[in-house]
mmCIF file of C-alpha atoms in Angstrom:
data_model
loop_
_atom_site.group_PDB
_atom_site.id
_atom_site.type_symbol
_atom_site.label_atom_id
_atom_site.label_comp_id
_atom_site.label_asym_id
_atom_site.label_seq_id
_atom_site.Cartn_x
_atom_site.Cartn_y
_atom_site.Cartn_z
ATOM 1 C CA UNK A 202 1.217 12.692 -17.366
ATOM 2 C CA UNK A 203 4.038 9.773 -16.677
ATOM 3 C CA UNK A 204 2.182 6.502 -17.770
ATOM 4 C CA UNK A 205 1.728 4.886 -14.100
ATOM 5 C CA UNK A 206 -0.464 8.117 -13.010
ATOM 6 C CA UNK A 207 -2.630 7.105 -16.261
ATOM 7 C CA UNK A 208 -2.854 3.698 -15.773
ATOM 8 C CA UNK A 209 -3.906 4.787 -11.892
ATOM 9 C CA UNK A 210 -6.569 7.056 -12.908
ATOM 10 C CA UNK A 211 -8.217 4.291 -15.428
ATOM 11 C CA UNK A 212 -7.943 1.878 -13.208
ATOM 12 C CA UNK A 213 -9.601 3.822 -10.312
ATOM 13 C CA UNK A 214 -12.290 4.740 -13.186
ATOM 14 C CA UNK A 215 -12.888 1.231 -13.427
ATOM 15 C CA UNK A 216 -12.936 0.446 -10.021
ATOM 16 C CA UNK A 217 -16.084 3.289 -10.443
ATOM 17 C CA UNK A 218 -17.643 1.929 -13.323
ATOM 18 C CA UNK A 219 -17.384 -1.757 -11.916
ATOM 19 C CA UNK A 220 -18.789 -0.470 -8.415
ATOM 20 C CA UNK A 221 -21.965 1.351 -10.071
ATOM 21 C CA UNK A 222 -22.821 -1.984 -12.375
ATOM 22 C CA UNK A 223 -22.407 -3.979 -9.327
ATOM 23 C CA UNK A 224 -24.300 -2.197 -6.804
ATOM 24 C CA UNK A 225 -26.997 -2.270 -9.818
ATOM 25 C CA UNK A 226 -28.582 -6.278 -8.016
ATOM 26 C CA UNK A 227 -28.597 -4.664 -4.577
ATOM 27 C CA UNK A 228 -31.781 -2.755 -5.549
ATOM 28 C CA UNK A 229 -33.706 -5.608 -5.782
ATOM 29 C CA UNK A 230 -32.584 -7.547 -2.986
ATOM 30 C CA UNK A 231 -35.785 -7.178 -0.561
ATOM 31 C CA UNK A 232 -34.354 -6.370 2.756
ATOM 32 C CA UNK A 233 -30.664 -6.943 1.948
ATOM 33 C CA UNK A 234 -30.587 -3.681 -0.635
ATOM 34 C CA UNK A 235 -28.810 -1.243 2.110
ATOM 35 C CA UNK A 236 -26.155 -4.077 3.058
ATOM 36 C CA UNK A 237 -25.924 -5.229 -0.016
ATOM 37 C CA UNK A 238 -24.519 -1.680 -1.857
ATOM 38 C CA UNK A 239 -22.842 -0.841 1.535
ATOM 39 C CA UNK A 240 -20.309 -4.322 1.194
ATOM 40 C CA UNK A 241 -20.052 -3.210 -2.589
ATOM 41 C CA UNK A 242 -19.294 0.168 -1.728
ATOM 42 C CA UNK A 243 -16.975 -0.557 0.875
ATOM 43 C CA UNK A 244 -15.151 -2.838 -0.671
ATOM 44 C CA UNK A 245 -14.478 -0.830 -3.739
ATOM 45 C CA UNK A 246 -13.533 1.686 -1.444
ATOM 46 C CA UNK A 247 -10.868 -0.892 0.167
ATOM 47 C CA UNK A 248 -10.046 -1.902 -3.608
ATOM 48 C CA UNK A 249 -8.937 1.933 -4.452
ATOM 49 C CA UNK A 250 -6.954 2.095 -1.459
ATOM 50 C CA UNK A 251 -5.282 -1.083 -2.467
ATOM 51 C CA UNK A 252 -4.312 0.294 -5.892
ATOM 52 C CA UNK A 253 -2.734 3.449 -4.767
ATOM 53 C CA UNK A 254 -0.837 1.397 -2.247
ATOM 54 C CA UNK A 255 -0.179 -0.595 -4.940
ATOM 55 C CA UNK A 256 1.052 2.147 -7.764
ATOM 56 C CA UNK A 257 3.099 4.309 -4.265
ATOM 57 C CA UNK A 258 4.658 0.555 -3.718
ATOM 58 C CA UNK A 259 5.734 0.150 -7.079
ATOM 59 C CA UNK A 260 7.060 3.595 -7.723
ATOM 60 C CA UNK A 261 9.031 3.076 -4.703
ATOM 61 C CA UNK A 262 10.533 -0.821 -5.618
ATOM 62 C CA UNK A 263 11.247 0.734 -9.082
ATOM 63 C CA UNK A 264 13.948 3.293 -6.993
ATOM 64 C CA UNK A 265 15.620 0.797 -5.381
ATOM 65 C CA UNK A 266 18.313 -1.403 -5.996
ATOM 66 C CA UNK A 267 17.248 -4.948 -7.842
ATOM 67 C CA UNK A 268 18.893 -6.620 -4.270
ATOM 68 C CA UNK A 269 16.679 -4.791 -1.864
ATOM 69 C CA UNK A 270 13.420 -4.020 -4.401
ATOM 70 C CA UNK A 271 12.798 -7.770 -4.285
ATOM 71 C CA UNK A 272 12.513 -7.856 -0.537
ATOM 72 C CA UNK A 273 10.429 -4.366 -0.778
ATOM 73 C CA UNK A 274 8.302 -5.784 -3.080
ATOM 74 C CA UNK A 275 7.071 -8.824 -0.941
ATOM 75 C CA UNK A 276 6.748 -6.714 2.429
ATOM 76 C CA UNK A 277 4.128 -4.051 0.385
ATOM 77 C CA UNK A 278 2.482 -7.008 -0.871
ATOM 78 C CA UNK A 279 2.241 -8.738 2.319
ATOM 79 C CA UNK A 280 0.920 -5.578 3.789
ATOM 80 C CA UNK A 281 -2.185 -5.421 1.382
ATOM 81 C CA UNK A 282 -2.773 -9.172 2.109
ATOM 82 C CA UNK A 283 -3.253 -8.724 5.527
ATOM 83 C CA UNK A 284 -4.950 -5.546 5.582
ATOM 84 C CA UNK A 285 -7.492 -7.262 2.987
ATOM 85 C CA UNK A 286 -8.155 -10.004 5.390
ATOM 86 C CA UNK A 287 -8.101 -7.679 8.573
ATOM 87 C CA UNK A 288 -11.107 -5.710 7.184
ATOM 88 C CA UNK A 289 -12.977 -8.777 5.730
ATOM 89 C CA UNK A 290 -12.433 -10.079 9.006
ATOM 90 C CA UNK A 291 -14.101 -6.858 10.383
ATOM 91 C CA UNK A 292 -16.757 -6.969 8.000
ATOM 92 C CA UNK A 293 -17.617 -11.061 8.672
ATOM 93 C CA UNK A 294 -18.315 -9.494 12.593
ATOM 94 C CA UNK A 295 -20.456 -6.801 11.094
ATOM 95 C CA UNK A 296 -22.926 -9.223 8.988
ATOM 96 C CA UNK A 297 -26.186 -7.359 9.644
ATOM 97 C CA UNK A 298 -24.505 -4.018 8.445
ATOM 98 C CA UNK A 299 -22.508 -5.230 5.343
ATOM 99 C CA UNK A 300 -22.657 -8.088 3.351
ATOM 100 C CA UNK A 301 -18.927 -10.159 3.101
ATOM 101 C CA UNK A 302 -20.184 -11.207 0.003
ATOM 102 C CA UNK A 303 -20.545 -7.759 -1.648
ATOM 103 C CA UNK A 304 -17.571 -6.458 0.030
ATOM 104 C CA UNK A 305 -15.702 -9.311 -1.850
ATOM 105 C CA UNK A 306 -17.621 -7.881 -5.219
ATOM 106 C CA UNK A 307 -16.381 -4.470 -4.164
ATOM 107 C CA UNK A 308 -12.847 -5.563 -3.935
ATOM 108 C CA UNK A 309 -12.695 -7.535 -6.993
ATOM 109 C CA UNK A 310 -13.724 -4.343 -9.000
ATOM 110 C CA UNK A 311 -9.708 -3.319 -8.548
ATOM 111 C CA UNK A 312 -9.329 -6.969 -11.009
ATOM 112 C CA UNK A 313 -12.654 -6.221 -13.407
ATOM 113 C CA UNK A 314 -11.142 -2.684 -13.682
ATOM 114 C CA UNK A 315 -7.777 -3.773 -14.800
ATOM 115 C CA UNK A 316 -9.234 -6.364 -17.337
ATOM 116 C CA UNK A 317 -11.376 -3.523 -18.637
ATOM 117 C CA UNK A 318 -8.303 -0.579 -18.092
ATOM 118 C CA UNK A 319 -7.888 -1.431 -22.362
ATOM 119 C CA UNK A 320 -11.414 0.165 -22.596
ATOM 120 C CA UNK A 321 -11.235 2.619 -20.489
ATOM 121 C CA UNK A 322 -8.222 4.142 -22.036
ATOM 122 C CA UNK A 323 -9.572 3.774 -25.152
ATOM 123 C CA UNK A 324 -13.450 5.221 -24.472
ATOM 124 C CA UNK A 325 -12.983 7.191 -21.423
ATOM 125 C CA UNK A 326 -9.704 8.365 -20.389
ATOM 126 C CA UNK A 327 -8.771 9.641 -24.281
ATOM 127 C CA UNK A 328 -11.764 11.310 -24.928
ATOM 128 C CA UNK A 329 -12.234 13.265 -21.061
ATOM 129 C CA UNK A 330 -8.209 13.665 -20.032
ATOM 130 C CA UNK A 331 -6.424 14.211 -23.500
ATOM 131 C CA UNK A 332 -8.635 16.559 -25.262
ATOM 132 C CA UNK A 333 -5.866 18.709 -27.051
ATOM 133 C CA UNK A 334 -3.349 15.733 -28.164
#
């Protein structure tokens, strides 16, 4: 498996790991607890689709030419930005159904998962993925 795959998977583990430990204060959240896992969920949800856009963007600049993978770069990046703050956006109309605040939780699991991709490459991806190496 080429190392960007890897680093994919552990991240998207994390994103997992992060969402479940998260989700963990909704539970006690009297009358917010359905709201409250639904943002979380939702916006780990939007966090995995932002880093496979993000691994598919970078596979792609890494193709190109240095002149036009700058420019390529900034456009994919652009792209997430502003279809991170259309669905926040979407979400703030939707308060009674999902909190904005857990959504933002949710979609900060993509950065907790890429502080803790180290440990998750050490403890989970070694031991479950590369069994015979």
């Amino acid at each position: 498996m080429d190392q960007g795959k890897q680093t994919l998977i552990e991240l998207l583990i994390g994103i997992g790991v992060c969402t479940c430990l998260l989700s963990i204060p909704g539970f006690f959240l009297k009358g917010y607890c359905l709201s409250f896992v639904l943002g979380v969920v939702s916006g780990a949800v939007l966090a995995v689709g932002l880093a496979v856009h993000m691994f598919h963007s970078l596979s792609r600049t890494l193709d190109l030419p240095k002149e036009k993978a700058e420019g390529y770069a900034r456009k994919m990046s652009l792209i997430r930005l502003l279809i991170l703050a259309a669905i926040l956006m979407l979400a703030a109309f939707l308060g009674n159904t999902v909190q904005i605040a857990a959504m933002l939780l949710g979609v900060l699991s993509l950065k907790f998962s890429a502080y803790l991709q180290p440990l998750t490459h050490k403890y989970i991806f070694n031991k479950f993925f590369n069994k015979g190496r």
